[in-house]
Amino acid sequence: MERAIGQALAQAPPRSILADDRESYRLLAWAGTARPFLLPADAGFTLALSAPSLYVDRVLVCRGPGALYRRYGEHDLPGFREVWRYKGCRLLEQRPS
């Protein structure tokens, strides 16, 4: 299942998924590329964290101590809907306008 999820995430456009690699490292490893992800080490991560709908199409939130989980782990993210949930991770996708 993790391999299938990683492969699906790898197909996303560059920097279109906000994620924290400290929490979602297993799924990112299965993706085999960091290209689709906007990560804490990337410029723009903090801006996207504060207003995801302006910067990314999806948010990958995995349980852990990072900023993504603290902010969006248990709460709805306005303008996004949950697409799937797997082993403490959720993929949120921007709702069409």
GROMACS .gro file of N, CA and C in nm:
model
  291
    1MET      N    1   0.083  -0.119   0.000
    1MET     CA    2   0.000   0.000   0.000
    1MET      C    3   0.087   0.126   0.000
    2GLU      N    4   0.193   0.126   0.083
    2GLU     CA    5   0.279   0.244   0.088
    2GLU      C    6   0.346   0.270  -0.047
    3ARG      N    7   0.386   0.164  -0.115
    3ARG     CA    8   0.447   0.180  -0.247
    3ARG      C    9   0.348   0.244  -0.344
    4ALA      N   10   0.225   0.197  -0.344
    4ALA     CA   11   0.122   0.253  -0.434
    4ALA      C   12   0.096   0.400  -0.402
    5ILE      N   13   0.089   0.433  -0.275
    5ILE     CA   14   0.068   0.572  -0.235
    5ILE      C   15   0.186   0.658  -0.280
    6GLY      N   16   0.307   0.611  -0.253
    6GLY     CA   17   0.427   0.685  -0.294
    6GLY      C   18   0.432   0.708  -0.443
    7GLN      N   19   0.400   0.605  -0.520
    7GLN     CA   20   0.402   0.618  -0.666
    7GLN      C   21   0.296   0.716  -0.714
    8ALA      N   22   0.179   0.716  -0.650
    8ALA     CA   23   0.074   0.811  -0.687
    8ALA      C   24   0.117   0.954  -0.654
    9LEU      N   25   0.178   0.974  -0.538
    9LEU     CA   26   0.226   1.107  -0.499
    9LEU      C   27   0.335   1.156  -0.594
   10ALA      N   28   0.418   1.066  -0.643
   10ALA     CA   29   0.528   1.103  -0.732
   10ALA      C   30   0.479   1.162  -0.865
   11GLN      N   31   0.354   1.136  -0.901
   11GLN     CA   32   0.299   1.185  -1.027
   11GLN      C   33   0.251   1.330  -1.019
   12ALA      N   34   0.246   1.386  -0.899
   12ALA     CA   35   0.197   1.523  -0.881
   12ALA      C   36   0.295   1.624  -0.941
   13PRO      N   37   0.245   1.740  -0.980
   13PRO     CA   38   0.333   1.845  -1.033
   13PRO      C   39   0.438   1.888  -0.930
   14PRO      N   40   0.549   1.945  -0.975
   14PRO     CA   41   0.655   1.990  -0.883
   14PRO      C   42   0.602   2.087  -0.777
   15ARG      N   43   0.647   2.064  -0.654
   15ARG     CA   44   0.619   2.151  -0.538
   15ARG      C   45   0.469   2.177  -0.517
   16SER      N   46   0.387   2.075  -0.545
   16SER     CA   47   0.242   2.092  -0.530
   16SER      C   48   0.186   2.026  -0.405
   17ILE      N   49   0.273   1.953  -0.330
   17ILE     CA   50   0.228   1.885  -0.208
   17ILE      C   51   0.308   1.938  -0.090
   18LEU      N   52   0.243   2.003   0.003
   18LEU     CA   53   0.308   2.049   0.125
   18LEU      C   54   0.325   1.929   0.217
   19ALA      N   55   0.447   1.903   0.261
   19ALA     CA   56   0.474   1.787   0.347
   19ALA      C   57   0.593   1.817   0.437
   20ASP      N   58   0.600   1.745   0.547
   20ASP     CA   59   0.714   1.754   0.637
   20ASP      C   60   0.786   1.619   0.632
   21ASP      N   61   0.904   1.616   0.574
   21ASP     CA   62   0.975   1.489   0.555
   21ASP      C   63   1.017   1.423   0.686
   22ARG      N   64   1.016   1.495   0.796
   22ARG     CA   65   1.046   1.434   0.925
   22ARG      C   66   0.933   1.343   0.970
   23GLU      N   67   0.812   1.368   0.921
   23GLU     CA   68   0.695   1.290   0.962
   23GLU      C   69   0.647   1.195   0.852
   24SER      N   70   0.667   1.232   0.728
   24SER     CA   71   0.613   1.152   0.617
   24SER      C   72   0.724   1.086   0.535
   25TYR      N   73   0.840   1.063   0.599
   25TYR     CA   74   0.957   1.013   0.526
   25TYR      C   75   0.932   0.880   0.456
   26ARG      N   76   0.851   0.792   0.514
   26ARG     CA   77   0.828   0.662   0.450
   26ARG      C   78   0.756   0.678   0.316
   27LEU      N   79   0.653   0.761   0.314
   27LEU     CA   80   0.580   0.780   0.189
   27LEU      C   81   0.664   0.856   0.087
   28LEU      N   82   0.744   0.951   0.133
   28LEU     CA   83   0.833   1.023   0.042
   28LEU      C   84   0.938   0.929  -0.016
   29ALA      N   85   0.987   0.838   0.065
   29ALA     CA   86   1.086   0.741   0.016
   29ALA      C   87   1.025   0.653  -0.093
   30TRP      N   88   0.902   0.611  -0.075
   30TRP     CA   89   0.836   0.530  -0.177
   30TRP      C   90   0.809   0.611  -0.303
   31ALA      N   91   0.795   0.740  -0.290
   31ALA     CA   92   0.776   0.824  -0.409
   31ALA      C   93   0.902   0.822  -0.496
   32GLY      N   94   1.017   0.808  -0.431
   32GLY     CA   95   1.142   0.801  -0.506
   32GLY      C   96   1.194   0.934  -0.557
   33THR      N   97   1.124   1.042  -0.526
   33THR     CA   98   1.165   1.175  -0.569
   33THR      C   99   1.106   1.278  -0.473
   34ALA      N  100   1.178   1.387  -0.454
   34ALA     CA  101   1.126   1.497  -0.372
   34ALA      C  102   1.058   1.603  -0.458
   35ARG      N  103   1.061   1.585  -0.589
   35ARG     CA  104   1.010   1.684  -0.684
   35ARG      C  105   0.869   1.734  -0.654
   36PRO      N  106   0.772   1.648  -0.622
   36PRO     CA  107   0.636   1.700  -0.602
   36PRO      C  108   0.613   1.767  -0.466
   37PHE      N  109   0.711   1.760  -0.378
   37PHE     CA  110   0.690   1.804  -0.241
   37PHE      C  111   0.752   1.941  -0.212
   38LEU      N  112   0.683   2.018  -0.130
   38LEU     CA  113   0.736   2.142  -0.074
   38LEU      C  114   0.766   2.109   0.072
   39LEU      N  115   0.894   2.103   0.107
   39LEU     CA  116   0.941   2.053   0.236
   39LEU      C  117   0.999   2.165   0.322
   40PRO      N  118   1.018   2.140   0.453
   40PRO     CA  119   1.071   2.244   0.542
   40PRO      C  120   1.202   2.307   0.495
   41ALA      N  121   1.286   2.234   0.426
   41ALA     CA  122   1.414   2.290   0.380
   41ALA      C  123   1.398   2.380   0.257
   42ASP      N  124   1.280   2.377   0.194
   42ASP     CA  125   1.257   2.455   0.073
   42ASP      C  126   1.213   2.598   0.104
   43ALA      N  127   1.259   2.690   0.020
   43ALA     CA  128   1.209   2.827   0.031
   43ALA      C  129   1.059   2.823   0.002
   44GLY      N  130   0.985   2.894   0.077
   44GLY     CA  131   0.840   2.899   0.056
   44GLY      C  132   0.761   2.807   0.146
   45PHE      N  133   0.829   2.716   0.219
   45PHE     CA  134   0.756   2.623   0.307
   45PHE      C  135   0.676   2.699   0.413
   46THR      N  136   0.739   2.796   0.477
   46THR     CA  137   0.671   2.870   0.584
   46THR      C  138   0.551   2.947   0.530
   47LEU      N  139   0.565   3.006   0.413
   47LEU     CA  140   0.451   3.076   0.352
   47LEU      C  141   0.339   2.977   0.321
   48ALA      N  142   0.373   2.864   0.263
   48ALA     CA  143   0.272   2.764   0.230
   48ALA      C  144   0.207   2.707   0.356
   49LEU      N  145   0.283   2.695   0.461
   49LEU     CA  146   0.228   2.646   0.588
   49LEU      C  147   0.123   2.742   0.642
   50SER      N  148   0.145   2.870   0.625
   50SER     CA  149   0.052   2.970   0.678
   50SER      C  150  -0.070   2.990   0.589
   51ALA      N  151  -0.058   2.961   0.459
   51ALA     CA  152  -0.171   2.979   0.366
   51ALA      C  153  -0.162   2.875   0.254
   52PRO      N  154  -0.187   2.748   0.284
   52PRO     CA  155  -0.168   2.642   0.185
   52PRO      C  156  -0.244   2.662   0.054
   53SER      N  157  -0.363   2.715   0.061
   53SER     CA  158  -0.445   2.728  -0.061
   53SER      C  159  -0.383   2.823  -0.164
   54LEU      N  160  -0.292   2.910  -0.121
   54LEU     CA  161  -0.226   3.002  -0.213
   54LEU      C  162  -0.102   2.941  -0.280
   55TYR      N  163  -0.050   2.830  -0.225
   55TYR     CA  164   0.078   2.779  -0.271
   55TYR      C  165   0.080   2.634  -0.319
   56VAL      N  166  -0.011   2.551  -0.268
   56VAL     CA  167  -0.008   2.408  -0.303
   56VAL      C  168  -0.149   2.356  -0.332
   57ASP      N  169  -0.153   2.242  -0.401
   57ASP     CA  170  -0.280   2.177  -0.431
   57ASP      C  171  -0.317   2.072  -0.326
   58ARG      N  172  -0.213   2.018  -0.260
   58ARG     CA  173  -0.235   1.910  -0.163
   58ARG      C  174  -0.149   1.933  -0.040
   59VAL      N  175  -0.195   1.875   0.071
   59VAL     CA  176  -0.119   1.880   0.196
   59VAL      C  177  -0.114   1.737   0.250
   60LEU      N  178   0.007   1.686   0.273
   60LEU     CA  179   0.027   1.554   0.331
   60LEU      C  180   0.061   1.573   0.478
   61VAL      N  181  -0.031   1.534   0.565
   61VAL     CA  182  -0.015   1.553   0.709
   61VAL      C  183   0.001   1.417   0.774
   62CYS      N  184   0.115   1.395   0.838
   62CYS     CA  185   0.140   1.270   0.910
   62CYS      C  186   0.163   1.301   1.058
   63ARG      N  187   0.119   1.209   1.141
   63ARG     CA  188   0.130   1.225   1.286
   63ARG      C  189   0.276   1.246   1.325
   64GLY      N  190   0.299   1.344   1.413
   64GLY     CA  191   0.434   1.372   1.461
   64GLY      C  192   0.442   1.510   1.522
   65PRO      N  193   0.560   1.550   1.567
   65PRO     CA  194   0.576   1.676   1.638
   65PRO      C  195   0.591   1.799   1.548
   66GLY      N  196   0.592   1.782   1.418
   66GLY     CA  197   0.617   1.893   1.327
   66GLY      C  198   0.502   1.991   1.317
   67ALA      N  199   0.530   2.100   1.250
   67ALA     CA  200   0.434   2.210   1.237
   67ALA      C  201   0.308   2.171   1.159
   68LEU      N  202   0.323   2.087   1.058
   68LEU     CA  203   0.205   2.047   0.979
   68LEU      C  204   0.103   1.973   1.065
   69TYR      N  205   0.150   1.876   1.142
   69TYR     CA  206   0.056   1.800   1.224
   69TYR      C  207  -0.004   1.888   1.334
   70ARG      N  208   0.077   1.970   1.396
   70ARG     CA  209   0.024   2.059   1.501
   70ARG      C  210  -0.085   2.150   1.445
   71ARG      N  211  -0.068   2.196   1.323
   71ARG     CA  212  -0.162   2.290   1.264
   71ARG      C  213  -0.282   2.222   1.197
   72TYR      N  214  -0.257   2.111   1.125
   72TYR     CA  215  -0.363   2.052   1.041
   72TYR      C  216  -0.390   1.905   1.069
   73GLY      N  217  -0.327   1.847   1.169
   73GLY     CA  218  -0.342   1.704   1.195
   73GLY      C  219  -0.480   1.662   1.238
   74GLU      N  220  -0.542   1.740   1.320
   74GLU     CA  221  -0.673   1.702   1.374
   74GLU      C  222  -0.782   1.800   1.336
   75HIS      N  223  -0.749   1.899   1.257
   75HIS     CA  224  -0.846   2.004   1.226
   75HIS      C  225  -0.872   2.010   1.076
   76ASP      N  226  -0.988   2.058   1.041
   76ASP     CA  227  -1.020   2.080   0.900
   76ASP      C  228  -0.935   2.195   0.848
   77LEU      N  229  -0.897   2.186   0.724
   77LEU     CA  230  -0.821   2.290   0.659
   77LEU      C  231  -0.917   2.357   0.560
   78PRO      N  232  -0.955   2.481   0.584
   78PRO     CA  233  -1.051   2.548   0.496
   78PRO      C  234  -1.009   2.541   0.349
   79GLY      N  235  -1.103   2.505   0.264
   79GLY     CA  236  -1.077   2.497   0.121
   79GLY      C  237  -1.020   2.364   0.075
   80PHE      N  238  -0.995   2.272   0.168
   80PHE     CA  239  -0.939   2.141   0.136
   80PHE      C  240  -1.035   2.031   0.184
   81ARG      N  241  -1.022   1.915   0.123
   81ARG     CA  242  -1.099   1.799   0.166
   81ARG      C  243  -1.004   1.681   0.182
   82GLU      N  244  -1.036   1.591   0.271
   82GLU     CA  245  -0.953   1.473   0.291
   82GLU      C  246  -0.979   1.375   0.178
   83VAL      N  247  -0.872   1.330   0.113
   83VAL     CA  248  -0.881   1.236   0.002
   83VAL      C  249  -0.861   1.094   0.052
   84TRP      N  250  -0.762   1.075   0.141
   84TRP     CA  251  -0.741   0.945   0.204
   84TRP      C  252  -0.668   0.960   0.336
   85ARG      N  253  -0.671   0.849   0.411
   85ARG     CA  254  -0.607   0.838   0.541
   85ARG      C  255  -0.538   0.702   0.545
   86TYR      N  256  -0.412   0.700   0.593
   86TYR     CA  257  -0.338   0.574   0.600
   86TYR      C  258  -0.233   0.583   0.710
   87LYS      N  259  -0.240   0.494   0.807
   87LYS     CA  260  -0.141   0.482   0.915
   87LYS      C  261  -0.097   0.617   0.972
   88GLY      N  262  -0.192   0.696   1.016
   88GLY     CA  263  -0.160   0.824   1.079
   88GLY      C  264  -0.132   0.938   0.983
   89CYS      N  265  -0.147   0.915   0.853
   89CYS     CA  266  -0.127   1.020   0.754
   89CYS      C  267  -0.259   1.052   0.684
   90ARG      N  268  -0.273   1.177   0.646
   90ARG     CA  269  -0.390   1.220   0.569
   90ARG      C  270  -0.343   1.301   0.450
   91LEU      N  271  -0.407   1.279   0.336
   91LEU     CA  272  -0.381   1.363   0.220
   91LEU      C  273  -0.502   1.453   0.201
   92LEU      N  274  -0.478   1.582   0.206
   92LEU     CA  275  -0.583   1.682   0.187
   92LEU      C  276  -0.564   1.743   0.050
   93GLU      N  277  -0.673   1.763  -0.021
   93GLU     CA  278  -0.667   1.816  -0.156
   93GLU      C  279  -0.756   1.939  -0.164
   94GLN      N  280  -0.708   2.037  -0.236
   94GLN     CA  281  -0.785   2.161  -0.251
   94GLN      C  282  -0.915   2.133  -0.324
   95ARG      N  283  -1.023   2.186  -0.270
   95ARG     CA  284  -1.153   2.171  -0.334
   95ARG      C  285  -1.158   2.262  -0.457
   96PRO      N  286  -1.222   2.215  -0.565
   96PRO     CA  287  -1.235   2.301  -0.682
   96PRO      C  288  -1.316   2.426  -0.648
   97SER      N  289  -1.280   2.538  -0.708
   97SER     CA  290  -1.352   2.663  -0.679
   97SER      C  291  -1.482   2.670  -0.754
   0.00000   0.00000   0.00000
